[in-house]
CSV table of C-alpha atoms and ligand atoms in Angstrom, one decimal:
chain,number,residue,atom,x,y,z
A,1,MET,CA,13.1,-14.8,-4.9
A,2,ALA,CA,15.3,-11.8,-5.1
A,3,GLN,CA,15.7,-9.8,-1.8
A,4,VAL,CA,17.2,-6.4,-1.5
A,5,GLU,CA,18.2,-4.9,1.7
A,6,GLN,CA,18.7,-1.2,1.5
A,7,PRO,CA,20.1,1.3,4.0
A,8,VAL,CA,17.5,3.4,5.6
A,9,LYS,CA,17.7,7.2,5.1
A,10,GLN,CA,15.4,9.2,7.4
A,11,PRO,CA,13.5,11.9,5.5
A,12,ALA,CA,15.0,15.3,6.4
A,13,LYS,CA,12.1,16.8,8.4
A,14,PRO,CA,8.8,14.9,9.0
A,15,ARG,CA,5.8,17.2,8.5
A,16,ALA,CA,4.0,18.3,11.6
A,17,ARG,CA,1.0,15.9,12.1
A,18,GLY,CA,2.2,13.7,9.2
A,19,PRO,CA,3.2,10.1,9.4
A,20,ASP,CA,5.8,9.2,12.0
A,21,ARG,CA,8.3,6.6,10.9
A,22,SER,CA,9.6,5.5,14.3
A,23,ALA,CA,6.0,5.1,15.6
A,24,ALA,CA,5.0,3.2,12.5
A,25,LEU,CA,7.9,0.7,12.9
A,26,GLU,CA,6.9,0.2,16.5
A,27,GLN,CA,3.3,-0.2,15.6
A,28,TYR,CA,4.1,-2.9,13.0
A,29,ARG,CA,6.7,-4.6,15.2
A,30,ARG,CA,3.9,-5.2,17.7
A,31,ARG,CA,1.3,-6.3,15.1
A,32,ALA,CA,3.3,-8.4,12.8
A,33,ASP,CA,2.5,-11.7,14.5
A,34,VAL,CA,-1.3,-11.1,14.5
A,35,TYR,CA,-1.7,-8.9,11.5
A,36,ASP,CA,-3.1,-11.5,9.0
A,37,VAL,CA,-5.8,-12.6,11.6
A,38,GLU,CA,-6.7,-8.9,12.2
A,39,LEU,CA,-7.2,-8.2,8.5
A,40,ALA,CA,-9.0,-11.5,7.6
A,41,LEU,CA,-12.5,-9.9,7.7
A,42,LEU,CA,-11.4,-7.2,5.1
A,43,GLU,CA,-10.3,-9.7,2.5
A,44,PRO,CA,-13.2,-8.9,0.2
A,45,VAL,CA,-11.9,-5.3,0.0
A,46,ARG,CA,-8.5,-6.5,-1.0
A,47,LYS,CA,-10.0,-8.9,-3.7
A,48,ARG,CA,-12.0,-5.9,-5.2
A,49,ALA,CA,-9.0,-3.6,-5.1
A,50,ILE,CA,-6.8,-6.1,-6.8
A,51,GLU,CA,-9.5,-6.8,-9.5
A,52,ARG,CA,-9.6,-3.0,-10.1
A,53,LEU,CA,-6.0,-3.1,-11.0
A,54,ALA,CA,-7.0,-5.2,-14.2
A,55,LEU,CA,-3.6,-7.0,-14.2
A,56,LYS,CA,-2.6,-9.1,-17.2
A,57,PRO,CA,-0.3,-12.0,-17.4
A,58,GLY,CA,3.3,-10.6,-17.8
A,59,ASP,CA,2.6,-7.4,-16.1
A,60,THR,CA,4.9,-5.8,-13.4
A,61,VAL,CA,3.1,-4.6,-10.3
A,62,LEU,CA,4.3,-2.6,-7.3
A,63,ASP,CA,2.8,-3.7,-4.0
A,64,VAL,CA,3.4,-0.5,-1.9
A,65,GLY,CA,3.8,-1.0,1.8
A,66,CYS,CA,3.2,-4.8,1.2
A,67,GLY,CA,3.2,-5.7,4.9
A,68,THR,CA,3.2,-9.5,5.4
A,69,GLY,CA,2.5,-10.1,1.7
A,70,MET,CA,-1.3,-10.8,2.1
A,71,SER,CA,-1.9,-9.4,-1.5
A,72,LEU,CA,1.0,-11.6,-3.1
A,73,PRO,CA,-1.2,-14.7,-3.8
A,74,LEU,CA,-3.9,-12.7,-5.7
A,75,LEU,CA,-1.3,-10.5,-7.5
A,76,GLN,CA,0.7,-13.6,-8.5
A,77,ARG,CA,-2.5,-15.3,-9.8
A,78,ALA,CA,-3.1,-12.2,-12.0
A,79,VAL,CA,0.4,-11.6,-13.4
A,80,GLY,CA,1.3,-15.3,-13.7
A,81,PRO,CA,4.9,-16.6,-13.8
A,82,THR,CA,6.1,-14.4,-16.6
A,83,GLY,CA,4.9,-11.3,-14.6
A,84,ARG,CA,6.9,-9.5,-11.8
A,85,ILE,CA,5.9,-8.3,-8.4
A,86,ILE,CA,7.9,-5.7,-6.2
A,87,GLY,CA,6.8,-5.4,-2.7
A,88,ILE,CA,8.2,-2.4,-0.7
A,89,GLU,CA,7.9,-2.4,3.0
A,90,GLN,CA,9.9,-0.6,5.7
A,91,SER,CA,9.0,-2.8,8.6
A,92,PRO,CA,11.6,-5.6,9.1
A,93,ASP,CA,9.1,-7.6,11.1
A,94,MET,CA,6.4,-7.3,8.5
A,95,ILE,CA,8.6,-8.0,5.5
A,96,GLU,CA,10.0,-11.0,7.2
A,97,LYS,CA,6.5,-12.6,7.1
A,98,ALA,CA,6.3,-11.7,3.4
A,99,ARG,CA,9.7,-13.4,2.7
A,100,HIS,CA,8.4,-16.5,4.5
A,101,ARG,CA,5.3,-16.4,2.4
A,102,VAL,CA,7.3,-16.1,-0.9
A,103,ALA,CA,9.8,-18.8,0.1
A,104,GLU,CA,6.9,-21.2,1.0
A,105,ALA,CA,5.2,-20.7,-2.3
A,106,GLY,CA,8.4,-20.9,-4.2
A,107,TRP,CA,7.7,-17.8,-6.2
A,108,ARG,CA,10.7,-16.6,-8.2
A,109,ASN,CA,9.2,-13.4,-9.6
A,110,VAL,CA,8.8,-11.5,-6.4
A,111,THR,CA,11.4,-8.9,-5.1
A,112,LEU,CA,11.1,-7.6,-1.6
A,113,VAL,CA,12.5,-4.2,-1.0
A,114,ASN,CA,13.0,-3.4,2.7
A,115,ALA,CA,13.1,0.4,2.8
A,116,PRO,CA,10.7,3.4,3.3
A,117,VAL,CA,8.9,3.8,0.0
A,118,GLU,CA,10.0,7.4,-0.4
A,119,VAL,CA,13.7,6.4,-0.6
A,120,ALA,CA,13.4,2.8,-2.0
A,121,ASP,CA,15.8,2.1,-4.9
A,122,LEU,CA,13.1,0.8,-7.2
A,123,ALA,CA,15.2,1.2,-10.4
A,124,SER,CA,17.6,-1.5,-9.1
A,125,ALA,CA,14.6,-3.7,-8.3
A,126,MET,CA,13.0,-3.7,-11.8
A,127,PRO,CA,14.4,-3.3,-15.2
A,128,GLN,CA,11.5,-1.4,-16.6
A,129,LEU,CA,8.7,0.9,-15.5
A,130,ALA,CA,5.8,-0.8,-13.8
A,131,ASP,CA,2.2,-1.5,-15.3
A,132,ALA,CA,0.5,-1.0,-11.9
A,133,ALA,CA,0.7,-0.1,-8.3
A,134,LEU,CA,-1.5,-1.1,-5.4
A,135,PHE,CA,-1.6,1.0,-2.1
A,136,HIS,CA,-3.8,-1.2,0.1
A,137,PHE,CA,-4.4,0.1,3.5
A,138,THR,CA,-1.4,2.2,3.3
A,139,HIS,CA,-2.6,5.6,4.6
A,140,ASP,CA,0.7,6.7,6.0
A,141,ILE,CA,2.4,6.3,2.7
A,142,LEU,CA,-0.5,8.0,0.7
A,143,ARG,CA,-0.2,11.0,2.9
A,144,GLN,CA,3.5,11.5,2.0
A,145,PRO,CA,3.7,13.3,-1.3
A,146,GLN,CA,7.2,12.5,-1.8
A,147,ALA,CA,6.4,8.8,-1.4
A,148,VAL,CA,3.5,9.0,-3.8
A,149,ALA,CA,5.8,10.9,-6.4
A,150,HIS,CA,8.5,8.4,-6.0
A,151,VAL,CA,6.2,5.5,-6.8
A,152,LEU,CA,4.6,7.3,-9.6
A,153,ALA,CA,8.1,8.1,-11.2
A,154,HIS,CA,8.5,4.3,-11.6
A,155,LEU,CA,5.2,3.7,-13.5
A,156,ALA,CA,4.5,3.5,-17.2
A,157,PRO,CA,2.2,6.1,-18.7
A,158,GLY,CA,-1.2,4.6,-18.5
A,159,ALA,CA,-0.3,2.3,-15.6
A,160,LYS,CA,-3.1,1.5,-13.2
A,161,VAL,CA,-3.1,2.9,-9.7
A,162,VAL,CA,-5.4,1.6,-6.9
A,163,ALA,CA,-5.5,3.0,-3.4
A,164,SER,CA,-7.8,1.4,-0.8
A,165,GLY,CA,-8.2,1.6,2.9
A,166,LEU,CA,-10.1,3.4,5.7
A,167,LYS,CA,-11.7,6.8,5.3
A,168,TRP,CA,-14.1,9.0,7.2
A,169,ALA,CA,-17.7,8.3,6.4
A,170,SER,CA,-20.1,11.3,6.1
A,171,PRO,CA,-20.4,13.0,9.5
A,172,TRP,CA,-24.1,12.0,9.9
A,173,LEU,CA,-22.9,8.4,9.7
A,174,TRP,CA,-21.2,8.8,12.9
A,175,PRO,CA,-21.7,5.1,14.0
A,176,ILE,CA,-19.5,4.1,11.0
A,177,ASN,CA,-16.8,6.7,12.1
A,178,LEU,CA,-17.0,5.1,15.6
A,179,PHE,CA,-15.5,2.1,13.9
A,180,VAL,CA,-13.2,3.9,11.5
A,181,LEU,CA,-11.4,6.0,14.4
A,182,PRO,CA,-10.1,3.1,16.6
A,183,ALA,CA,-9.4,1.0,13.4
A,184,ALA,CA,-7.3,4.0,11.9
A,185,LEU,CA,-5.6,4.7,15.2
A,186,HIS,CA,-4.5,1.0,15.3
A,187,SER,CA,-3.1,1.2,11.8
A,188,VAL,CA,-1.7,4.6,11.0
A,189,THR,CA,0.4,7.3,12.7
A,190,SER,CA,-1.4,10.3,11.2
A,191,LEU,CA,-5.2,10.9,10.7
A,192,ASP,CA,-4.3,13.7,8.4
A,193,GLY,CA,-6.4,13.5,5.1
A,194,LEU,CA,-8.7,10.7,6.3
A,195,ASP,CA,-11.5,12.4,4.5
A,196,LYS,CA,-9.8,11.8,1.1
A,197,PRO,CA,-6.7,9.6,1.6
A,198,TRP,CA,-6.0,9.6,-2.1
A,199,SER,CA,-5.9,13.3,-2.6
A,200,HIS,CA,-2.1,13.3,-3.5
A,201,LEU,CA,-2.9,11.2,-6.5
A,202,ILE,CA,-5.1,13.8,-7.9
A,203,GLY,CA,-3.5,15.9,-10.7
A,204,VAL,CA,-0.8,13.2,-11.4
A,205,THR,CA,-3.3,10.4,-12.2
A,206,GLU,CA,-6.8,10.4,-13.8
A,207,ASP,CA,-9.8,9.4,-11.9
A,208,ARG,CA,-11.3,6.0,-12.8
A,209,GLY,CA,-13.9,6.0,-10.1
A,210,THR,CA,-14.0,5.6,-6.3
A,211,GLU,CA,-16.1,2.9,-4.7
A,212,THR,CA,-17.0,2.9,-1.0
A,213,MET,CA,-17.9,0.0,1.2
A,214,LEU,CA,-19.0,-0.6,4.9
A,215,GLY,CA,-21.2,2.5,4.8
A,216,GLY,CA,-18.4,4.8,3.3
A,217,GLY,CA,-15.8,3.8,6.0
A,218,VAL,CA,-13.7,1.9,3.3
A,219,TYR,CA,-12.9,3.2,-0.1
A,220,ILE,CA,-11.3,1.9,-3.3
A,221,ALA,CA,-10.0,4.7,-5.6
A,222,SER,CA,-9.1,3.5,-9.1
A,223,ARG,CA,-6.8,5.8,-11.2
A,224,VAL,CA,-4.5,5.8,-14.2
A,225,CYS,CA,-1.1,7.2,-14.4
A,226,LYS,CA,-0.7,10.2,-16.6
A,227,GLY,CA,3.0,9.4,-16.9
A,228,VAL,CA,5.8,11.0,-14.9
A,229,LYS,CA,9.1,11.3,-16.8
A,230,GLY,CA,12.3,9.9,-15.1
A,231,ARG,CA,13.0,7.6,-12.4
B,1,SAM,C1,-2.0,-1.6,7.3
B,1,SAM,S1,-0.4,-2.3,6.7
B,1,SAM,C2,-0.9,-2.9,5.0
B,1,SAM,C3,0.0,-3.9,4.6
B,1,SAM,C4,-0.4,-4.5,3.2
B,1,SAM,N1,-0.6,-3.6,2.2
B,1,SAM,C5,-1.7,-5.3,3.3
B,1,SAM,O1,-2.6,-5.0,2.4
B,1,SAM,O2,-2.0,-6.2,4.2
B,1,SAM,C6,0.5,-0.8,6.2
B,1,SAM,C7,2.0,-1.3,6.0
B,1,SAM,O3,2.6,0.0,5.4
B,1,SAM,C8,4.0,0.0,6.0
B,1,SAM,N2,4.5,1.2,5.8
B,1,SAM,C9,4.0,2.5,6.5
B,1,SAM,N3,4.8,3.5,6.1
B,1,SAM,C10,5.7,3.0,5.2
B,1,SAM,C11,6.7,3.6,4.4
B,1,SAM,N4,6.9,5.0,4.4
B,1,SAM,N5,7.3,2.9,3.6
B,1,SAM,C12,7.1,1.5,3.4
B,1,SAM,N6,6.2,0.9,4.2
B,1,SAM,C13,5.6,1.6,5.0
B,1,SAM,C14,3.8,-0.6,7.4
B,1,SAM,O4,5.0,-1.0,7.9
B,1,SAM,C15,2.8,-1.7,7.2
B,1,SAM,O5,3.3,-2.8,7.0
């Protein structure tokens, strides 16, 4: 397994009401030990999101905000030993769990990059543009246009992009939102854009359909990269 430690550069000025990096690091420092148990009930959403990537053996896939690496076994099964997986994660506590998972499984085709997505040196982590990117329960990342643009700049034209996670259900389904609100407050540092979390992908990717689950409180948005020049 290749591991890349990168110096952390703070984005110049965090947007008002936008994601807060220090708060996120603290949030996931506290959650790292129990994260996998907390997410267990949502595994069908992960499985469906990864299916929507339609990965083939030999593909290169970016696991954006990979956390403890819970998606790695399914991604690994899809791309096979000739494929490549690059996990990007800013929390040292979360990525440590992912490293452990990779070492235990003996996967040699996984590179874990410990850096905020928006400044991660992805060009050094992979020799070619990627075929797919997964943003699974990564609202704080999806709400940073510079982070989304940085990932898209490392995708080949036609690459699949799947974003999945929590969203507000319709207002009249307020009991669902009574579940979404505490779950979101537990996992993100900004509720900005929770009505359409994938909105920064619009315009730079083509829509391939958005599914909702759990009464509209969970979404899976499938998109295809139009192609952004330059890394
Ligand atoms: C809810 S967890 C999801 C983890 C993983 N994708 C999964 O499916 O289990 C969100 C993760 O995004 C990471 N994260 C948040 N903002 C980030 C950023 N700007 N760059 C890299 N990782 C980030 C957090 O540290 C956390 O591990």
